PDB file of C-alpha atoms and ligand atoms in Angstrom:
ATOM      1  CA  MET A   6       7.662  48.404   7.743  1.00 79.00           C
ATOM      2  CA  ARG A   7       4.884  46.285   6.294  1.00 88.00           C
ATOM      3  CA  ILE A   8       2.905  44.143   8.742  1.00 97.00           C
ATOM      4  CA  PRO A   9       2.768  40.591   7.355  1.00 98.00           C
ATOM      5  CA  VAL A  10      -0.361  38.457   7.525  1.00 98.00           C
ATOM      6  CA  ILE A  11       0.379  34.873   8.530  1.00 98.00           C
ATOM      7  CA  GLY A  12      -2.046  32.120   7.542  1.00 98.00           C
ATOM      8  CA  VAL A  13      -2.341  29.547  10.338  1.00 98.00           C
ATOM      9  CA  THR A  14      -3.628  26.019   9.769  1.00 98.00           C
ATOM     10  CA  PRO A  15      -6.442  25.170  12.200  1.00 97.00           C
ATOM     11  CA  HIS A  16      -6.957  22.325  14.607  1.00 96.00           C
ATOM     12  CA  TYR A  17     -10.171  20.401  13.863  1.00 93.00           C
ATOM     13  CA  GLU A  18     -12.375  18.416  16.204  1.00 92.00           C
ATOM     14  CA  PRO A  19     -14.741  16.323  14.051  1.00 90.00           C
ATOM     15  CA  ASP A  20     -16.881  15.110  16.970  1.00 92.00           C
ATOM     16  CA  ASN A  21     -18.347  18.573  17.517  1.00 95.00           C
ATOM     17  CA  ASN A  22     -17.364  20.026  14.109  1.00 94.00           C
ATOM     18  CA  LYS A  23     -15.210  22.638  15.823  1.00 95.00           C
ATOM     19  CA  LEU A  24     -12.212  24.569  14.523  1.00 95.00           C
ATOM     20  CA  CYS A  25      -9.831  25.830  17.165  1.00 94.00           C
ATOM     21  CA  ILE A  26      -6.208  26.772  17.690  1.00 97.00           C
ATOM     22  CA  ALA A  27      -3.844  26.993  20.637  1.00 97.00           C
ATOM     23  CA  SER A  28      -3.593  30.727  21.292  1.00 98.00           C
ATOM     24  CA  MET A  29       0.198  30.536  21.733  1.00 98.00           C
ATOM     25  CA  TYR A  30       0.708  30.155  17.951  1.00 98.00           C
ATOM     26  CA  LEU A  31      -1.136  33.442  17.406  1.00 98.00           C
ATOM     27  CA  GLU A  32       0.524  35.158  20.361  1.00 98.00           C
ATOM     28  CA  ALA A  33       3.985  34.214  19.081  1.00 98.00           C
ATOM     29  CA  ILE A  34       3.204  35.635  15.615  1.00 98.00           C
ATOM     30  CA  LEU A  35       1.772  38.839  17.140  1.00 98.00           C
ATOM     31  CA  ASP A  36       4.829  39.164  19.393  1.00 98.00           C
ATOM     32  CA  ALA A  37       7.079  38.941  16.333  1.00 98.00           C
ATOM     33  CA  GLY A  38       5.113  41.717  14.600  1.00 98.00           C
ATOM     34  CA  GLY A  39       2.813  39.703  12.334  1.00 98.00           C
ATOM     35  CA  VAL A  40      -0.961  39.367  12.170  1.00 98.00           C
ATOM     36  CA  PRO A  41      -2.162  35.751  12.365  1.00 98.00           C
ATOM     37  CA  LEU A  42      -5.169  34.645  10.335  1.00 98.00           C
ATOM     38  CA  LEU A  43      -6.775  31.280  11.024  1.00 97.00           C
ATOM     39  CA  LEU A  44      -7.381  29.468   7.731  1.00 98.00           C
ATOM     40  CA  PRO A  45     -10.677  27.668   7.024  1.00 97.00           C
ATOM     41  CA  LEU A  46     -10.701  23.892   6.862  1.00 96.00           C
ATOM     42  CA  LYS A  47     -13.836  22.992   4.908  1.00 94.00           C
ATOM     43  CA  ALA A  48     -13.187  25.210   1.919  1.00 95.00           C
ATOM     44  CA  ASN A  49     -12.777  24.358  -1.748  1.00 96.00           C
ATOM     45  CA  GLU A  50      -9.559  25.013  -3.630  1.00 96.00           C
ATOM     46  CA  GLU A  51     -10.809  28.332  -5.050  1.00 97.00           C
ATOM     47  CA  ALA A  52     -11.528  29.633  -1.556  1.00 97.00           C
ATOM     48  CA  LEU A  53      -8.185  28.431  -0.234  1.00 97.00           C
ATOM     49  CA  LYS A  54      -6.467  30.009  -3.237  1.00 97.00           C
ATOM     50  CA  THR A  55      -7.955  33.362  -2.238  1.00 97.00           C
ATOM     51  CA  ALA A  56      -6.922  32.834   1.384  1.00 96.00           C
ATOM     52  CA  VAL A  57      -3.386  32.020   0.226  1.00 97.00           C
ATOM     53  CA  SER A  58      -3.246  35.134  -1.943  1.00 97.00           C
ATOM     54  CA  VAL A  59      -3.942  37.440   1.020  1.00 96.00           C
ATOM     55  CA  CYS A  60      -1.374  35.822   3.326  1.00 98.00           C
ATOM     56  CA  ASP A  61       2.350  36.638   3.290  1.00 98.00           C
ATOM     57  CA  GLY A  62       3.521  33.573   5.252  1.00 98.00           C
ATOM     58  CA  PHE A  63       2.115  30.241   6.444  1.00 98.00           C
ATOM     59  CA  LEU A  64       2.353  28.382   9.734  1.00 98.00           C
ATOM     60  CA  PHE A  65       1.622  24.652   9.702  1.00 98.00           C
ATOM     61  CA  THR A  66       0.656  23.960  13.313  1.00 98.00           C
ATOM     62  CA  GLY A  67       0.752  20.968  15.639  1.00 98.00           C
ATOM     63  CA  GLY A  68      -2.058  18.450  15.849  1.00 97.00           C
ATOM     64  CA  PRO A  69      -3.067  14.828  15.386  1.00 97.00           C
ATOM     65  CA  ASP A  70      -1.313  12.057  13.465  1.00 98.00           C
ATOM     66  CA  ILE A  71      -1.310  12.093   9.683  1.00 98.00           C
ATOM     67  CA  ASP A  72      -3.171   9.312   7.932  1.00 98.00           C
ATOM     68  CA  PRO A  73      -0.427   6.722   7.173  1.00 98.00           C
ATOM     69  CA  PHE A  74      -2.051   6.028   3.776  1.00 98.00           C
ATOM     70  CA  ARG A  75      -0.608   9.405   2.766  1.00 98.00           C
ATOM     71  CA  PHE A  76       2.885   7.961   2.952  1.00 98.00           C
ATOM     72  CA  GLY A  77       1.991   4.551   1.593  1.00 98.00           C
ATOM     73  CA  GLU A  78       1.649   2.594   4.834  1.00 98.00           C
ATOM     74  CA  GLU A  79      -1.066   0.624   6.577  1.00 98.00           C
ATOM     75  CA  THR A  80      -2.169   1.956   9.962  1.00 97.00           C
ATOM     76  CA  LEU A  81      -0.261   0.417  12.861  1.00 97.00           C
ATOM     77  CA  GLU A  82      -1.835  -0.204  16.236  1.00 97.00           C
ATOM     78  CA  GLU A  83       0.304   2.538  17.799  1.00 98.00           C
ATOM     79  CA  CYS A  84      -0.919   5.194  15.360  1.00 97.00           C
ATOM     80  CA  ASP A  85      -3.293   7.632  17.059  1.00 97.00           C
ATOM     81  CA  VAL A  86      -6.530   9.234  15.783  1.00 95.00           C
ATOM     82  CA  VAL A  87      -6.249  10.721  12.282  1.00 96.00           C
ATOM     83  CA  TYR A  88      -8.385  13.487  10.726  1.00 95.00           C
ATOM     84  CA  PRO A  89      -8.163  13.062   6.927  1.00 95.00           C
ATOM     85  CA  ASP A  90     -10.062  16.336   6.303  1.00 95.00           C
ATOM     86  CA  ARG A  91      -7.252  18.307   7.907  1.00 96.00           C
ATOM     87  CA  ASP A  92      -4.606  16.319   5.994  1.00 97.00           C
ATOM     88  CA  GLN A  93      -6.402  17.211   2.763  1.00 97.00           C
ATOM     89  CA  MET A  94      -6.819  20.890   3.579  1.00 97.00           C
ATOM     90  CA  GLU A  95      -3.156  21.231   4.536  1.00 98.00           C
ATOM     91  CA  GLU A  96      -2.007  19.449   1.377  1.00 98.00           C
ATOM     92  CA  THR A  97      -4.102  21.820  -0.720  1.00 98.00           C
ATOM     93  CA  ILE A  98      -2.577  24.811   1.084  1.00 98.00           C
ATOM     94  CA  PHE A  99       0.900  23.304   0.643  1.00 98.00           C
ATOM     95  CA  ASN A 100       0.401  22.839  -3.104  1.00 98.00           C
ATOM     96  CA  LEU A 101      -0.893  26.378  -3.499  1.00 98.00           C
ATOM     97  CA  VAL A 102       1.916  27.917  -1.439  1.00 98.00           C
ATOM     98  CA  ILE A 103       5.032  26.002  -2.389  1.00 96.00           C
ATOM     99  CA  GLY A 104       5.455  27.563  -5.825  1.00 95.00           C
ATOM    100  CA  THR A 105       4.982  31.130  -4.541  1.00 97.00           C
ATOM    101  CA  GLY A 106       8.192  31.362  -2.511  1.00 97.00           C
ATOM    102  CA  LYS A 107       6.176  32.744   0.423  1.00 98.00           C
ATOM    103  CA  PRO A 108       7.673  31.801   3.810  1.00 98.00           C
ATOM    104  CA  VAL A 109       6.561  28.542   5.430  1.00 98.00           C
ATOM    105  CA  PHE A 110       7.124  27.546   9.045  1.00 99.00           C
ATOM    106  CA  GLY A 111       6.114  24.112  10.375  1.00 98.00           C
ATOM    107  CA  ILE A 112       5.771  23.083  14.004  1.00 98.00           C
ATOM    108  CA  CYS A 113       5.464  19.509  15.339  1.00 98.00           C
ATOM    109  CA  ARG A 114       2.745  17.966  13.137  1.00 98.00           C
ATOM    110  CA  GLY A 115       3.799  20.726  10.735  1.00 98.00           C
ATOM    111  CA  ILE A 116       7.247  19.225  10.124  1.00 98.00           C
ATOM    112  CA  GLN A 117       5.609  15.833   9.667  1.00 98.00           C
ATOM    113  CA  VAL A 118       2.977  16.862   7.103  1.00 98.00           C
ATOM    114  CA  LEU A 119       5.461  18.984   5.162  1.00 98.00           C
ATOM    115  CA  ASN A 120       7.861  16.039   4.981  1.00 98.00           C
ATOM    116  CA  VAL A 121       5.040  13.750   3.814  1.00 98.00           C
ATOM    117  CA  PHE A 122       3.769  16.254   1.202  1.00 98.00           C
ATOM    118  CA  PHE A 123       7.303  16.357  -0.236  1.00 98.00           C
ATOM    119  CA  GLY A 124       7.351  12.532  -0.419  1.00 98.00           C
ATOM    120  CA  GLY A 125       8.960  11.569   2.894  1.00 98.00           C
ATOM    121  CA  THR A 126       7.731   9.056   5.481  1.00 98.00           C
ATOM    122  CA  LEU A 127       7.123   8.976   9.248  1.00 98.00           C
ATOM    123  CA  PHE A 128       7.567   6.694  12.197  1.00 98.00           C
ATOM    124  CA  GLN A 129       3.942   6.084  13.164  1.00 98.00           C
ATOM    125  CA  ASP A 130       5.195   5.658  16.721  1.00 98.00           C
ATOM    126  CA  ILE A 131       8.754   6.375  17.843  1.00 97.00           C
ATOM    127  CA  ALA A 132       8.730   3.864  20.692  1.00 96.00           C
ATOM    128  CA  ALA A 133       7.425   1.077  18.460  1.00 96.00           C
ATOM    129  CA  GLN A 134       9.441   1.750  15.307  1.00 97.00           C
ATOM    130  CA  PHE A 135      12.564   3.835  15.890  1.00 97.00           C
ATOM    131  CA  GLN A 136      15.526   1.570  16.658  1.00 94.00           C
ATOM    132  CA  ARG A 137      18.079   3.503  18.711  1.00 92.00           C
ATOM    133  CA  LYS A 138      20.652   3.121  21.434  1.00 93.00           C
ATOM    134  CA  LEU A 139      19.543   6.141  23.433  1.00 95.00           C
ATOM    135  CA  ASN A 140      15.904   6.109  24.587  1.00 94.00           C
ATOM    136  CA  LEU A 141      15.325   9.858  24.640  1.00 96.00           C
ATOM    137  CA  CYS A 142      11.940  11.048  25.850  1.00 95.00           C
ATOM    138  CA  HIS A 143      10.098  12.803  23.008  1.00 98.00           C
ATOM    139  CA  SER A 144       6.678  12.800  24.736  1.00 97.00           C
ATOM    140  CA  GLN A 145       7.620  14.780  27.800  1.00 97.00           C
ATOM    141  CA  LYS A 146       5.349  14.697  30.830  1.00 97.00           C
ATOM    142  CA  SER A 147       6.685  18.011  32.120  1.00 97.00           C
ATOM    143  CA  GLY A 148       5.057  21.362  31.364  1.00 97.00           C
ATOM    144  CA  ARG A 149       5.090  23.170  28.033  1.00 97.00           C
ATOM    145  CA  THR A 150       7.997  25.481  28.832  1.00 97.00           C
ATOM    146  CA  VAL A 151      10.255  22.778  30.300  1.00 97.00           C
ATOM    147  CA  LEU A 152      13.211  21.931  28.038  1.00 97.00           C
ATOM    148  CA  SER A 153      13.637  18.174  27.812  1.00 96.00           C
ATOM    149  CA  HIS A 154      16.252  17.362  25.161  1.00 98.00           C
ATOM    150  CA  SER A 155      18.888  19.042  23.050  1.00 98.00           C
ATOM    151  CA  VAL A 156      19.154  19.239  19.275  1.00 98.00           C
ATOM    152  CA  THR A 157      22.393  19.484  17.339  1.00 98.00           C
ATOM    153  CA  ILE A 158      22.203  22.070  14.576  1.00 98.00           C
ATOM    154  CA  GLU A 159      23.817  21.657  11.144  1.00 98.00           C
ATOM    155  CA  ARG A 160      26.311  24.450  10.521  1.00 97.00           C
ATOM    156  CA  ASP A 161      25.294  25.077   6.907  1.00 94.00           C
ATOM    157  CA  SER A 162      21.556  25.462   7.495  1.00 98.00           C
ATOM    158  CA  LEU A 163      18.814  28.060   7.762  1.00 98.00           C
ATOM    159  CA  LEU A 164      18.422  27.119  11.436  1.00 98.00           C
ATOM    160  CA  TYR A 165      22.075  27.885  12.149  1.00 98.00           C
ATOM    161  CA  ASP A 166      21.796  31.145  10.210  1.00 98.00           C
ATOM    162  CA  ILE A 167      18.964  32.183  12.534  1.00 98.00           C
ATOM    163  CA  LEU A 168      20.307  30.905  15.855  1.00 98.00           C
ATOM    164  CA  GLN A 169      24.098  31.037  15.418  1.00 98.00           C
ATOM    165  CA  GLU A 170      24.320  28.093  17.851  1.00 97.00           C
ATOM    166  CA  ASP A 171      25.491  24.489  17.467  1.00 98.00           C
ATOM    167  CA  THR A 172      23.014  23.141  20.016  1.00 98.00           C
ATOM    168  CA  LEU A 173      19.615  24.195  21.322  1.00 98.00           C
ATOM    169  CA  MET A 174      17.556  22.866  24.229  1.00 97.00           C
ATOM    170  CA  VAL A 175      13.931  22.191  23.228  1.00 98.00           C
ATOM    171  CA  ASN A 176      10.638  20.906  24.582  1.00 98.00           C
ATOM    172  CA  SER A 177       9.227  17.726  23.041  1.00 98.00           C
ATOM    173  CA  PHE A 178       5.599  16.626  22.612  1.00 98.00           C
ATOM    174  CA  HIS A 179       5.522  14.113  19.782  1.00 98.00           C
ATOM    175  CA  HIS A 180       5.159  10.338  19.501  1.00 98.00           C
ATOM    176  CA  GLN A 181       5.723  10.325  15.740  1.00 98.00           C
ATOM    177  CA  GLY A 182       8.755  11.561  13.832  1.00 98.00           C
ATOM    178  CA  ILE A 183      10.413  11.718  10.437  1.00 98.00           C
ATOM    179  CA  LYS A 184      11.595   8.325   9.138  1.00 98.00           C
ATOM    180  CA  ASP A 185      12.713   9.035   5.567  1.00 98.00           C
ATOM    181  CA  VAL A 186      13.477  12.682   4.887  1.00 98.00           C
ATOM    182  CA  ALA A 187      11.861  13.826   1.635  1.00 98.00           C
ATOM    183  CA  PRO A 188      14.440  14.139  -1.185  1.00 98.00           C
ATOM    184  CA  GLU A 189      14.040  17.905  -1.559  1.00 98.00           C
ATOM    185  CA  LEU A 190      14.339  18.645   2.155  1.00 98.00           C
ATOM    186  CA  ASN A 191      17.563  19.075   4.121  1.00 98.00           C
ATOM    187  CA  VAL A 192      18.094  18.126   7.757  1.00 98.00           C
ATOM    188  CA  ALA A 193      18.780  21.170   9.947  1.00 98.00           C
ATOM    189  CA  ALA A 194      18.902  19.485  13.367  1.00 98.00           C
ATOM    190  CA  ARG A 195      18.782  16.106  15.096  1.00 98.00           C
ATOM    191  CA  SER A 196      18.331  15.013  18.694  1.00 98.00           C
ATOM    192  CA  ARG A 197      21.064  12.928  20.335  1.00 97.00           C
ATOM    193  CA  ASP A 198      19.267   9.654  19.473  1.00 97.00           C
ATOM    194  CA  GLY A 199      19.506  10.558  15.772  1.00 97.00           C
ATOM    195  CA  LEU A 200      15.898  11.616  15.201  1.00 98.00           C
ATOM    196  CA  VAL A 201      15.347  14.451  12.705  1.00 98.00           C
ATOM    197  CA  GLU A 202      14.122  17.499  14.651  1.00 98.00           C
ATOM    198  CA  ALA A 203      14.319  20.241  11.991  1.00 98.00           C
ATOM    199  CA  VAL A 204      14.282  20.442   8.185  1.00 98.00           C
ATOM    200  CA  TYR A 205      14.553  23.293   5.684  1.00 98.00           C
ATOM    201  CA  LEU A 206      14.636  23.986   1.954  1.00 98.00           C
ATOM    202  CA  ARG A 207      17.710  25.395   0.316  1.00 97.00           C
ATOM    203  CA  ASP A 208      17.032  27.862  -2.505  1.00 94.00           C
ATOM    204  CA  HIS A 209      13.876  29.124  -0.821  1.00 97.00           C
ATOM    205  CA  PRO A 210      13.417  32.488   0.918  1.00 97.00           C
ATOM    206  CA  PHE A 211      12.228  30.800   4.138  1.00 98.00           C
ATOM    207  CA  PHE A 212      11.058  27.215   4.514  1.00 98.00           C
ATOM    208  CA  LEU A 213      11.750  25.780   7.965  1.00 98.00           C
ATOM    209  CA  ALA A 214      10.048  23.163  10.107  1.00 98.00           C
ATOM    210  CA  VAL A 215      10.818  22.005  13.630  1.00 98.00           C
ATOM    211  CA  GLN A 216       9.631  19.064  15.677  1.00 98.00           C
ATOM    212  CA  TRP A 217       9.502  20.981  18.962  1.00 98.00           C
ATOM    213  CA  HIS A 218       7.096  23.720  20.116  1.00 98.00           C
ATOM    214  CA  PRO A 219       8.743  27.176  20.056  1.00 98.00           C
ATOM    215  CA  GLU A 220       5.302  28.841  20.405  1.00 98.00           C
ATOM    216  CA  HIS A 221       5.272  27.774  24.056  1.00 98.00           C
ATOM    217  CA  LEU A 222       8.798  29.048  24.609  1.00 98.00           C
ATOM    218  CA  PHE A 223       9.080  32.428  22.877  1.00 97.00           C
ATOM    219  CA  ARG A 224       8.522  34.438  26.070  1.00 97.00           C
ATOM    220  CA  VAL A 225      11.161  32.557  28.060  1.00 96.00           C
ATOM    221  CA  ASN A 226      13.630  31.280  25.471  1.00 96.00           C
ATOM    222  CA  GLU A 227      15.734  33.427  23.145  1.00 97.00           C
ATOM    223  CA  GLY A 228      16.120  30.657  20.538  1.00 97.00           C
ATOM    224  CA  ALA A 229      12.356  30.189  20.232  1.00 98.00           C
ATOM    225  CA  LYS A 230      11.779  33.934  19.927  1.00 98.00           C
ATOM    226  CA  LYS A 231      14.407  34.168  17.165  1.00 98.00           C
ATOM    227  CA  LEU A 232      12.560  31.542  15.095  1.00 98.00           C
ATOM    228  CA  PHE A 233       9.299  33.500  15.078  1.00 98.00           C
ATOM    229  CA  THR A 234      11.103  36.791  14.466  1.00 98.00           C
ATOM    230  CA  ALA A 235      12.984  35.299  11.495  1.00 98.00           C
ATOM    231  CA  PHE A 236       9.793  33.774  10.076  1.00 98.00           C
ATOM    232  CA  VAL A 237       7.683  36.927  10.411  1.00 98.00           C
ATOM    233  CA  ASP A 238      10.498  39.169   9.150  1.00 98.00           C
ATOM    234  CA  ALA A 239      10.915  36.923   6.098  1.00 98.00           C
ATOM    235  CA  SER A 240       7.168  37.414   5.418  1.00 98.00           C
ATOM    236  CA  ARG A 241       7.353  41.226   5.306  1.00 96.00           C
TER     237      ARG A 241
HETATM  238 MN1  LIG B 318      11.748  15.593  20.267  1.00 88.29          MN
END
């Protein structure tokens, strides 16, 4: 069987001009049988177009807040540091990839940028902006493999097709979240407080994004492992 190459969006630290990535993203792709390739950040569209052409699937990784100007809002006090260069690079990749039908998987910041690129909006800070009856903890203080809240999975969704479960326990490391779901996207899962935790595209070979961090869980959690297996298999 063909070994798929998965383009991975990089984390960027502007203070020391450093690109880096949490190794778990790459380890999870390798474990599922793919070969991860870290994409460049400061590259023009021609270069990114070439990078996109050699990759079979794309992982939009976790990271800092998205610049609120990208979804038409002023920056609130609770918004954290933003890195506009990364926003721009990921939007360029998104625009190059979305018409190809190549598989896309988003994690944490990934679900947020993909929602914004499709025209959706975000809560700049859940605690400050998300009115709810149940104050679920989405910024867990426990370790990366601790499961801290459940998500309820929509029956007729790509996520259900993969997991064959109505609920899944997940970890949670985010202070922002989806406010308005982009028109083209469909909700695949919500937490018990009503927050969107997974979205997907219908009529696409594989376009899925989750708010939790399955890359930290794939060695200990069957549901997390299934997500990476489904993504990498779809990229073959
Ligand atoms: Mn959460």
